[in-house]
Structure formats: structure tokens, C-alpha cells
Amino acid sequence: MPETTRYIDLPAMRRLIDKVGVVEAIRGIRDNLREDFGRWHDFEKSPRTANHSDVGVIELMPVSDDEHFSFKYVNGHPKNIEEGLMTVMAFGALSETKTGWPLLLSEMTILTALRTAATSVLAAELVARKDCKTMAMIGNGAQSEFQVLGFHHLLGIEEIHIFDTDPKATDKLMRNLGKQINLIPHSSTASAVKGVDIITTCTADKKLAVIVEDAMVETGMHINAIGGDCPGKTELDGKILQRSKVFVEFAPQSRVEGEIQHQAADFPVTELWEVIADERNGRESQEQITVFDSVGFGLEDFSGLRYVYQQAIELGIGEDLDLMPVIGDVKDLFGFMQPVPARNR
Ligand code: NAD
């Protein structure tokens, strides 16, 4: 019976990732994702709940199987950067399903970037052409390095063309990874995406943006669209979807939040698990355009939290919290409170 809750705060997560390495963490989470998406029907799933305001959204993302339950609290506030705060920040927990005991309470801002990169890599492994060597990275903010590292090391992408409307973001990406990976800065999306094998869009603006126009998309491309993840927040010209094969995480959530939110309610999509389980085809030809319309789904956080919990225990990282009561007489919570220890008065 567990008696404590492992707590991974930001410094502990940094220590953990420092020990494991960013690429190995993305690889480990990608492996968990493949396993968890591969047993899709074991999970109780629901679209996340989202509380919207004019400037952003705060979301809760639960999922469970017979052994574990997880949830993530995550926000999306593009204008936060003007206040010196990040657009996306998160924390979450992993619990035992049979008792409800929280095994892990963790920061998830870093973990979200890792699991999003791992999911993008998994989707591209499943449906992009096998001979992809080049990518465009549109939006060079907080998620971008994780995407670039994942695609370079796990998919063999050799050349990455980068663009952001904020040149400082592109300079930051160059500074962080430009010495180890072949990054080529551009002054427009049109120039960055020209002739590449994969386009990753990872921009943040709470509006119906058209970051990638139909005319920019060539046959055989794979589009990894991450930034359109909320009602009223998209990145792709709808015409692209009409001539592509579209893959999603969990259709009931993606139809509300994803690029497909403006398509008909029965617009054909394939869920990633169906490709993993061999129930439906992935890419059907070298010429086909594939789109991963990613919004971020609770099962990805489950896979990520499962990874962090295992690593934290194995590496002895984090602190054990007395978060839940373990008391002699489980009906005497009042008695457990008396007397209050002197140091807490
Ligand atoms: P961020 O604010 O750190 O970076 C976003 C970048 O996009 C900024 O540098 C901004 O200048 C740039 N940008 C905005 N409009 C642009 C345009 N028209 N062309 C080019 N660049 C543009 O945000 P982040 O944490 O990197 O997140 C990026 C997006 O990804 C957000 O919309 C977020 O909600 C989404 N996200 C999705 C998932 C998922 O699972 N699908 C996970 C995490 C984040």
C-alpha cells in the first residue's frame, strides 16, 4: 500500500531530464505512447473540459485504465508572453485506479513539450513517407526545440527550415540547437516550407489563422499541425484538409478543437490507434498528403506521466509528500487533527 506521493517539481524534472537526456525521454515516451495507443479499448476516455476566456483557455484532461488514472491541468494563453509568462503551463497527477491514491504529482510544462514531440514523432513514423529528410518548423517558441530534436534524432530529419514572425524566437532556436542540427532560418512561411518533406506548424494565436496556404503544400508532404488546438484557433487553409488524408488522436475532441472543426461533422478522419492496431490504413501512396491534426489528448499525458513516475523511482528523483491521510482509525479524521503539532500553530 503506498503511503506517500512522489513530487516532481520543476527543478526535479530538470534533474530527471538532465540524467536521461531530452532525446531519450522523447524516445521513452514515444514507446509508451505506442503501447498505450495500441491498447486503446482498455481506456476510459473523454474529450477534455475547457474553460475559455477572451484571452485563453484552461483545460482538464483525465483518462484511466484498470490500473492508473491521470489528469493534466493545462492552460493556453498566447498573450501571456507580453506579461513574461509562458503560453502553455501544466501540472498533473498519476493515481492508482483501485484506491484513488495519487502516486505522482508532477510539473507538466516540460513534460507536455516532451510528450507533444513524442506524439508528433509517432504520428510521422506511422503516416509520413519513409524517405523524409527535410522539415519546416513554423513557430519557433517553447515547443520548437523538442520537436526539432525528436524529428532529427528519431526520424532522421537532416535539414530543418525555420520561421517565426518573431525573429527573436528564431534566433533563440538557432542559439539552442543551431550548432548540432542543420537549421536554416527563413523570412517567411512560404520560403521555409518550399519543397520540404514535413511541415510542422506550432504557432500560438487565438484566432483562425492561415499559416500554411493550400498553394504551399506539395504532393507527398506530411503536415504535423500542432498549434490549432482550440475552438476558433487553427493554422491550415481548409482546402489542404480536403485533399489530404487526416489523422487525429481522438475524433470526438478533435472535431471540436482541431483543424477539422470547420469541416462537416462526418469529415473522414483516421485515429492514430487504428493505424497502430492495423485496423485502418496509414498513408496509401507516396503522393498522398497526410495531416496529423494534433490537439493533445489525455492519453499522451498518461503515457508521459507513466514514464516520469518510472524514471523518478528508478533514479531516486523527487520528494515523497504526505499529501493523503494514512490514519489509524480511518473514520476518525477529526481525531487525527488533534492536537495540532506545535510547529504548525
Ligand atoms: P509559444 O508562444 O512559446 O510559441 C509560439 C510561437 O509562434 C511564437 O514564437 C510566435 O511568435 C509564433 N507565431 C505566432 N504566429 C505566427 C505566424 N503567423 N507565423 C509564424 N510564427 C508565428 O507557444 P508554444 O508553447 O511553442 O506552443 C505553440 C502552440 O502549440 C500553441 O498554440 C499551443 O497551444 C500548441 N500546443 C499544442 C500541443 C498539442 O498537443 N497539440 C501541445 C503543446 C502546445
Tab-separated table of C-alpha atoms and ligand atoms in Angstrom:
chain	number	residue	atom	x	y	z
A	1	MET	CA	0.000	0.000	0.000
A	2	PRO	CA	1.544	3.372	-0.972
A	3	GLU	CA	1.921	5.855	1.882
A	4	THR	CA	3.368	8.849	0.062
A	5	THR	CA	3.095	10.711	-3.237
A	6	ARG	CA	6.207	11.277	-5.345
A	7	TYR	CA	6.511	15.002	-6.115
A	8	ILE	CA	8.365	16.175	-9.205
A	9	ASP	CA	8.602	19.941	-9.243
A	10	LEU	CA	10.387	21.932	-11.963
A	11	PRO	CA	13.922	21.546	-10.528
A	12	ALA	CA	13.341	17.799	-10.080
A	13	MET	CA	12.060	17.464	-13.668
A	14	ARG	CA	15.139	19.324	-14.911
A	15	ARG	CA	17.379	16.925	-12.932
A	16	LEU	CA	15.482	13.932	-14.293
A	17	ILE	CA	15.738	15.079	-17.914
A	18	ASP	CA	19.369	16.038	-17.383
A	19	LYS	CA	20.091	12.444	-16.303
A	20	VAL	CA	18.036	10.756	-19.013
A	21	GLY	CA	18.611	13.225	-21.888
A	22	VAL	CA	15.879	15.030	-23.861
A	23	VAL	CA	16.063	12.696	-26.852
A	24	GLU	CA	15.967	9.550	-24.694
A	25	ALA	CA	12.969	10.964	-22.799
A	26	ILE	CA	11.136	11.631	-26.089
A	27	ARG	CA	12.051	8.118	-27.240
A	28	GLY	CA	10.826	6.532	-23.972
A	29	ILE	CA	7.545	8.440	-24.058
A	30	ARG	CA	7.115	7.564	-27.764
A	31	ASP	CA	7.456	3.878	-26.815
A	32	ASN	CA	4.858	4.265	-24.031
A	33	LEU	CA	2.547	6.074	-26.472
A	34	ARG	CA	2.786	3.264	-28.989
A	35	GLU	CA	1.966	0.765	-26.242
A	36	ASP	CA	-0.900	2.796	-24.746
A	37	PHE	CA	-2.487	3.802	-28.088
A	38	GLY	CA	-2.076	0.121	-29.037
A	39	ARG	CA	-4.463	-0.906	-26.222
A	40	TRP	CA	-6.977	1.857	-26.939
A	41	HIS	CA	-10.053	-0.033	-25.754
A	42	ASP	CA	-8.592	-0.536	-22.257
A	43	PHE	CA	-9.037	3.172	-21.538
A	44	GLU	CA	-11.950	5.235	-20.334
A	45	LYS	CA	-11.653	8.360	-22.482
A	46	SER	CA	-13.407	11.688	-22.811
A	47	PRO	CA	-12.733	14.991	-24.573
A	48	ARG	CA	-11.130	17.458	-22.167
A	49	THR	CA	-13.163	20.098	-20.386
A	50	ALA	CA	-12.168	23.600	-21.425
A	51	ASN	CA	-12.931	26.900	-19.709
A	52	HIS	CA	-12.478	29.676	-22.248
A	53	SER	CA	-11.929	33.388	-21.756
A	54	ASP	CA	-11.253	36.142	-24.310
A	55	VAL	CA	-7.519	35.620	-23.926
A	56	GLY	CA	-7.080	31.897	-23.414
A	57	VAL	CA	-8.241	28.570	-22.122
A	58	ILE	CA	-7.737	26.397	-19.021
A	59	GLU	CA	-8.302	22.691	-19.549
A	60	LEU	CA	-8.571	19.472	-17.522
A	61	MET	CA	-7.599	16.220	-19.229
A	62	PRO	CA	-8.487	12.930	-17.490
A	63	VAL	CA	-8.030	9.338	-18.690
A	64	SER	CA	-7.837	5.941	-16.955
A	65	ASP	CA	-7.437	2.200	-17.308
A	66	ASP	CA	-7.908	-0.507	-14.644
A	67	GLU	CA	-4.529	0.289	-13.081
A	68	HIS	CA	-3.982	4.019	-13.361
A	69	PHE	CA	-5.861	7.297	-13.638
A	70	SER	CA	-4.190	10.507	-14.791
A	71	PHE	CA	-5.165	14.095	-15.295
A	72	LYS	CA	-3.447	17.217	-16.536
A	73	TYR	CA	-4.271	20.845	-15.822
A	74	VAL	CA	-3.053	22.942	-18.746
A	75	ASN	CA	-3.585	26.466	-19.986
A	76	GLY	CA	-3.168	28.140	-23.375
A	77	HIS	CA	-2.717	31.924	-23.229
A	78	PRO	CA	-0.897	33.315	-26.308
A	79	LYS	CA	-0.787	36.836	-24.843
A	80	ASN	CA	0.927	35.629	-21.650
A	81	ILE	CA	4.284	36.266	-23.298
A	82	GLU	CA	3.576	40.020	-23.071
A	83	GLU	CA	3.432	39.543	-19.275
A	84	GLY	CA	6.602	37.439	-19.194
A	85	LEU	CA	4.633	34.210	-18.688
A	86	MET	CA	4.634	31.123	-20.887
A	87	THR	CA	1.744	30.424	-23.298
A	88	VAL	CA	1.372	26.813	-22.131
A	89	MET	CA	1.919	25.728	-18.481
A	90	ALA	CA	0.815	22.498	-16.863
A	91	PHE	CA	0.864	20.127	-13.928
A	92	GLY	CA	-0.828	16.797	-13.309
A	93	ALA	CA	-1.092	13.555	-11.376
A	94	LEU	CA	-0.982	9.794	-11.833
A	95	SER	CA	-3.071	7.712	-9.403
A	96	GLU	CA	-3.906	4.102	-8.609
A	97	THR	CA	-7.340	3.354	-10.050
A	98	LYS	CA	-8.215	0.739	-7.420
A	99	THR	CA	-7.669	3.029	-4.407
A	100	GLY	CA	-7.535	6.545	-5.875
A	101	TRP	CA	-4.140	7.064	-4.239
A	102	PRO	CA	-2.048	9.680	-6.108
A	103	LEU	CA	1.321	8.058	-6.853
A	104	LEU	CA	2.790	11.082	-8.604
A	105	LEU	CA	2.209	14.818	-8.599
A	106	SER	CA	4.267	16.407	-11.329
A	107	GLU	CA	5.081	19.580	-13.153
A	108	MET	CA	3.963	19.074	-16.741
A	109	THR	CA	5.106	22.145	-18.666
A	110	ILE	CA	8.331	20.398	-19.664
A	111	LEU	CA	6.535	17.049	-19.819
A	112	THR	CA	3.934	18.470	-22.233
A	113	ALA	CA	6.672	19.613	-24.617
A	114	LEU	CA	8.287	16.153	-24.417
A	115	ARG	CA	5.069	14.197	-24.920
A	116	THR	CA	3.911	16.502	-27.735
A	117	ALA	CA	7.203	15.909	-29.555
A	118	ALA	CA	6.897	12.166	-28.868
A	119	THR	CA	3.344	12.129	-30.281
A	120	SER	CA	4.401	14.110	-33.366
A	121	VAL	CA	7.248	11.653	-33.946
A	122	LEU	CA	4.950	8.649	-33.512
A	123	ALA	CA	2.382	10.081	-35.964
A	124	ALA	CA	5.098	10.808	-38.537
A	125	GLU	CA	6.562	7.307	-38.105
A	126	LEU	CA	3.102	5.911	-38.793
A	127	VAL	CA	1.993	8.034	-41.750
A	128	ALA	CA	4.772	10.199	-43.245
A	129	ARG	CA	6.785	8.910	-46.231
A	130	LYS	CA	9.681	6.703	-45.094
A	131	ASP	CA	12.229	8.730	-47.088
A	132	CYS	CA	11.627	12.105	-45.376
A	133	LYS	CA	14.830	14.111	-44.833
A	134	THR	CA	13.686	17.749	-44.565
A	135	MET	CA	11.206	19.610	-42.400
A	136	ALA	CA	9.914	23.162	-41.928
A	137	MET	CA	9.356	24.297	-38.354
A	138	ILE	CA	6.855	27.189	-38.371
A	139	GLY	CA	6.620	28.764	-34.911
A	140	ASN	CA	9.889	28.720	-33.007
A	141	GLY	CA	8.527	29.111	-29.467
A	142	ALA	CA	8.693	26.901	-26.385
A	143	GLN	CA	7.739	23.633	-28.108
A	144	SER	CA	10.031	24.001	-31.099
A	145	GLU	CA	13.366	22.608	-29.799
A	146	PHE	CA	11.632	19.443	-28.563
A	147	GLN	CA	10.017	18.933	-31.978
A	148	VAL	CA	13.297	19.563	-33.791
A	149	LEU	CA	15.250	17.160	-31.546
A	150	GLY	CA	12.605	14.450	-31.861
A	151	PHE	CA	12.382	14.649	-35.652
A	152	HIS	CA	16.147	14.862	-36.128
A	153	HIS	CA	17.200	12.041	-33.809
A	154	LEU	CA	14.262	9.643	-34.046
A	155	LEU	CA	13.188	10.127	-37.671
A	156	GLY	CA	16.472	11.066	-39.328
A	157	ILE	CA	15.384	14.540	-40.480
A	158	GLU	CA	18.642	16.153	-41.572
A	159	GLU	CA	17.693	19.684	-42.578
A	160	ILE	CA	15.168	21.902	-40.792
A	161	HIS	CA	13.901	25.180	-42.260
A	162	ILE	CA	12.676	27.503	-39.540
A	163	PHE	CA	10.443	30.582	-39.447
A	164	ASP	CA	8.674	32.665	-36.803
A	165	THR	CA	7.023	36.089	-37.098
A	166	ASP	CA	9.165	36.981	-34.079
A	167	PRO	CA	12.812	36.928	-35.246
A	168	LYS	CA	13.947	36.683	-31.614
A	169	ALA	CA	12.255	33.270	-31.350
A	170	THR	CA	14.146	32.043	-34.421
A	171	ASP	CA	17.420	33.439	-33.007
A	172	LYS	CA	16.740	31.535	-29.766
A	173	LEU	CA	16.146	28.263	-31.658
A	174	MET	CA	19.364	28.830	-33.645
A	175	ARG	CA	21.263	29.548	-30.425
A	176	ASN	CA	19.909	26.436	-28.676
A	177	LEU	CA	20.304	23.882	-31.465
A	178	GLY	CA	21.954	25.523	-34.490
A	179	LYS	CA	25.401	24.107	-33.687
A	180	GLN	CA	24.237	20.467	-33.537
A	181	ILE	CA	21.474	20.355	-36.176
A	182	ASN	CA	21.332	21.860	-39.659
A	183	LEU	CA	18.802	24.677	-39.114
A	184	ILE	CA	18.107	27.141	-41.923
A	185	PRO	CA	16.313	30.388	-40.952
A	186	HIS	CA	13.771	31.930	-43.368
A	187	SER	CA	11.916	35.219	-43.576
A	188	SER	CA	8.502	33.748	-44.456
A	189	THR	CA	6.455	30.584	-44.114
A	190	ALA	CA	6.234	30.293	-47.917
A	191	SER	CA	10.009	30.210	-48.264
A	192	ALA	CA	10.537	27.829	-45.271
A	193	VAL	CA	8.045	25.194	-46.470
A	194	LYS	CA	9.093	25.176	-50.134
A	195	GLY	CA	9.977	21.620	-51.182
A	196	VAL	CA	10.246	20.113	-47.670
A	197	ASP	CA	9.020	16.606	-46.787
A	198	ILE	CA	7.344	17.536	-43.490
A	199	ILE	CA	5.764	20.808	-42.313
A	200	THR	CA	5.363	21.287	-38.564
A	201	THR	CA	3.145	24.195	-37.546
A	202	CYS	CA	3.486	25.175	-33.907
A	203	THR	CA	2.255	28.756	-33.665
A	204	ALA	CA	0.127	30.356	-30.985
A	205	ASP	CA	-2.607	32.865	-31.687
A	206	LYS	CA	-6.202	32.613	-30.514
A	207	LYS	CA	-7.649	33.088	-33.962
A	208	LEU	CA	-8.470	31.322	-37.201
A	209	ALA	CA	-5.064	31.853	-38.770
A	210	VAL	CA	-3.914	30.542	-42.135
A	211	ILE	CA	-0.255	29.850	-41.501
A	212	VAL	CA	0.010	27.338	-44.343
A	213	GLU	CA	-1.862	28.127	-47.563
A	214	ASP	CA	-3.107	25.460	-49.930
A	215	ALA	CA	-0.709	26.540	-52.681
A	216	MET	CA	2.307	25.920	-50.399
A	217	VAL	CA	1.526	22.222	-49.985
A	218	GLU	CA	3.047	19.755	-52.426
A	219	THR	CA	2.187	16.116	-53.101
A	220	GLY	CA	3.630	13.597	-50.658
A	221	MET	CA	4.112	16.091	-47.826
A	222	HIS	CA	3.262	15.257	-44.229
A	223	ILE	CA	1.868	18.116	-42.130
A	224	ASN	CA	2.314	17.923	-38.377
A	225	ALA	CA	-0.187	20.592	-37.260
A	226	ILE	CA	0.161	21.177	-33.539
A	227	GLY	CA	-0.870	24.765	-32.863
A	228	GLY	CA	-4.561	24.616	-33.889
A	229	ASP	CA	-5.876	23.042	-30.710
A	230	CYS	CA	-8.868	25.046	-29.574
A	231	PRO	CA	-12.238	26.213	-30.960
A	232	GLY	CA	-11.513	29.308	-33.057
A	233	LYS	CA	-7.740	28.588	-33.234
A	234	THR	CA	-6.454	26.932	-36.403
A	235	GLU	CA	-3.397	27.120	-38.667
A	236	LEU	CA	-4.201	25.455	-42.001
A	237	ASP	CA	-6.132	26.518	-45.078
A	238	GLY	CA	-9.239	24.276	-45.037
A	239	LYS	CA	-8.586	23.329	-48.703
A	240	ILE	CA	-5.496	21.415	-47.589
A	241	LEU	CA	-7.628	19.104	-45.443
A	242	GLN	CA	-9.991	18.465	-48.345
A	243	ARG	CA	-7.185	16.985	-50.455
A	244	SER	CA	-5.327	15.172	-47.642
A	245	LYS	CA	-5.723	12.073	-45.518
A	246	VAL	CA	-6.283	13.387	-41.982
A	247	PHE	CA	-5.169	11.604	-38.802
A	248	VAL	CA	-6.259	12.594	-35.298
A	249	GLU	CA	-5.774	11.471	-31.716
A	250	PHE	CA	-9.405	11.175	-30.504
A	251	ALA	CA	-12.051	12.230	-33.025
A	252	PRO	CA	-14.729	13.474	-30.563
A	253	GLN	CA	-12.221	16.008	-29.172
A	254	SER	CA	-10.531	16.849	-32.489
A	255	ARG	CA	-13.834	17.656	-34.209
A	256	VAL	CA	-14.329	20.466	-31.660
A	257	GLU	CA	-10.741	21.667	-31.254
A	258	GLY	CA	-8.695	20.661	-34.285
A	259	GLU	CA	-8.174	21.890	-37.826
A	260	ILE	CA	-11.239	19.818	-38.758
A	261	GLN	CA	-13.540	21.977	-36.579
A	262	HIS	CA	-14.781	23.728	-39.762
A	263	GLN	CA	-15.316	20.569	-41.762
A	264	ALA	CA	-18.577	18.592	-41.894
A	265	ALA	CA	-19.419	16.532	-38.796
A	266	ASP	CA	-18.723	13.344	-40.778
A	267	PHE	CA	-15.454	14.562	-42.375
A	268	PRO	CA	-13.380	11.358	-42.711
A	269	VAL	CA	-10.545	11.015	-40.213
A	270	THR	CA	-8.435	8.112	-39.004
A	271	GLU	CA	-7.445	7.855	-35.342
A	272	LEU	CA	-3.775	7.017	-34.728
A	273	TRP	CA	-4.621	3.893	-32.733
A	274	GLU	CA	-6.398	2.434	-35.769
A	275	VAL	CA	-3.152	2.565	-37.750
A	276	ILE	CA	-1.153	1.056	-34.863
A	277	ALA	CA	-3.719	-1.748	-34.483
A	278	ASP	CA	-3.708	-2.338	-38.254
A	279	GLU	CA	-7.442	-1.695	-38.378
A	280	ARG	CA	-7.118	1.079	-40.969
A	281	ASN	CA	-4.507	2.202	-43.455
A	282	GLY	CA	-1.989	4.918	-42.809
A	283	ARG	CA	-0.554	6.609	-45.901
A	284	GLU	CA	-1.827	4.985	-49.088
A	285	SER	CA	0.700	6.295	-51.638
A	286	GLN	CA	3.927	8.277	-51.915
A	287	GLU	CA	1.927	11.131	-53.472
A	288	GLN	CA	-0.764	11.356	-50.819
A	289	ILE	CA	-0.674	14.378	-48.489
A	290	THR	CA	-1.051	13.355	-44.834
A	291	VAL	CA	-2.049	15.688	-41.995
A	292	PHE	CA	-1.664	14.933	-38.308
A	293	ASP	CA	-4.277	17.306	-36.872
A	294	SER	CA	-2.938	17.270	-33.306
A	295	VAL	CA	-4.776	18.854	-30.401
A	296	GLY	CA	-3.174	16.996	-27.485
A	297	PHE	CA	-5.104	14.188	-25.796
A	298	GLY	CA	-5.178	12.935	-22.173
A	299	LEU	CA	-3.723	9.544	-23.100
A	300	GLU	CA	-0.490	11.294	-24.203
A	301	ASP	CA	-0.178	12.766	-20.710
A	302	PHE	CA	-0.888	9.341	-19.200
A	303	SER	CA	1.996	7.867	-21.240
A	304	GLY	CA	4.245	10.772	-20.221
A	305	LEU	CA	3.367	10.577	-16.510
A	306	ARG	CA	3.875	6.811	-16.556
A	307	TYR	CA	7.365	7.421	-17.978
A	308	VAL	CA	8.234	10.106	-15.413
A	309	TYR	CA	6.981	8.005	-12.478
A	310	GLN	CA	9.086	5.011	-13.519
A	311	GLN	CA	12.206	7.162	-14.063
A	312	ALA	CA	11.701	9.094	-10.813
A	313	ILE	CA	11.520	5.865	-8.782
A	314	GLU	CA	14.439	4.217	-10.626
A	315	LEU	CA	16.698	7.281	-10.424
A	316	GLY	CA	15.594	8.331	-6.928
A	317	ILE	CA	14.498	11.774	-8.077
A	318	GLY	CA	11.842	13.890	-6.377
A	319	GLU	CA	10.481	14.107	-2.903
A	320	ASP	CA	7.865	11.976	-1.119
A	321	LEU	CA	4.913	14.066	0.040
A	322	ASP	CA	2.437	13.362	2.824
A	323	LEU	CA	-0.438	14.509	0.661
A	324	MET	CA	-3.085	11.939	1.611
A	325	PRO	CA	-4.025	10.774	5.105
A	326	VAL	CA	-2.885	7.408	6.435
A	327	ILE	CA	-4.526	7.312	9.855
A	328	GLY	CA	-5.070	4.631	12.486
A	329	ASP	CA	-8.861	4.937	12.645
A	330	VAL	CA	-9.944	5.782	9.103
A	331	LYS	CA	-13.276	7.104	10.395
A	332	ASP	CA	-11.646	9.490	12.865
A	333	LEU	CA	-10.360	12.308	10.664
A	334	PHE	CA	-11.343	14.816	13.356
A	335	GLY	CA	-9.331	12.981	15.981
A	336	PHE	CA	-6.363	12.827	13.581
A	337	MET	CA	-6.356	16.643	13.539
A	338	GLN	CA	-5.992	16.980	17.354
A	339	PRO	CA	-3.785	18.202	18.783
A	340	VAL	CA	-2.266	20.344	16.006
A	341	PRO	CA	1.534	19.873	16.101
A	342	ALA	CA	3.175	22.866	17.821
A	343	ARG	CA	5.221	23.848	14.757
A	344	ASN	CA	2.006	24.308	12.682
A	345	ARG	CA	0.173	26.556	15.158
B	1	NAD	P1	4.913	29.900	-27.815
B	1	NAD	O1	4.051	31.094	-27.559
B	1	NAD	O2	6.102	29.693	-26.970
B	1	NAD	O3	5.403	29.913	-29.339
B	1	NAD	C1	4.549	30.171	-30.399
B	1	NAD	C2	5.346	30.896	-31.476
B	1	NAD	O4	4.510	31.060	-32.634
B	1	NAD	C3	5.790	32.295	-31.049
B	1	NAD	O5	7.204	32.376	-31.128
B	1	NAD	C4	5.105	33.215	-32.061
B	1	NAD	O6	5.890	34.344	-32.401
B	1	NAD	C5	4.907	32.282	-33.250
B	1	NAD	N1	3.882	32.706	-34.192
B	1	NAD	C6	2.661	33.244	-33.938
B	1	NAD	N2	2.013	33.498	-35.105
B	1	NAD	C7	2.837	33.092	-36.100
B	1	NAD	C8	2.737	33.081	-37.520
B	1	NAD	N3	1.641	33.556	-38.121
B	1	NAD	N4	3.759	32.573	-38.246
B	1	NAD	C9	4.881	32.097	-37.625
B	1	NAD	N5	5.051	32.097	-36.289
B	1	NAD	C10	4.039	32.579	-35.525
B	1	NAD	O7	3.933	28.628	-27.754
B	1	NAD	P2	4.330	27.081	-27.654
B	1	NAD	O8	4.344	26.632	-26.247
B	1	NAD	O9	5.526	26.811	-28.529
B	1	NAD	O10	3.025	26.434	-28.308
B	1	NAD	C11	2.769	26.604	-29.684
B	1	NAD	C12	1.381	26.131	-29.999
B	1	NAD	O11	1.271	24.727	-29.823
B	1	NAD	C13	0.301	26.740	-29.119
B	1	NAD	O12	-0.796	27.109	-29.928
B	1	NAD	C14	-0.098	25.630	-28.165
B	1	NAD	O13	-1.433	25.747	-27.733
B	1	NAD	C15	0.111	24.428	-29.061
B	1	NAD	N6	0.380	23.172	-28.354
B	1	NAD	C16	-0.220	22.065	-28.838
B	1	NAD	C17	0.037	20.842	-28.254
B	1	NAD	C18	-0.594	19.605	-28.811
B	1	NAD	O14	-0.536	18.564	-28.178
B	1	NAD	N7	-1.152	19.655	-29.992
B	1	NAD	C19	0.883	20.765	-27.150
B	1	NAD	C20	1.520	21.907	-26.699
B	1	NAD	C21	1.261	23.121	-27.317
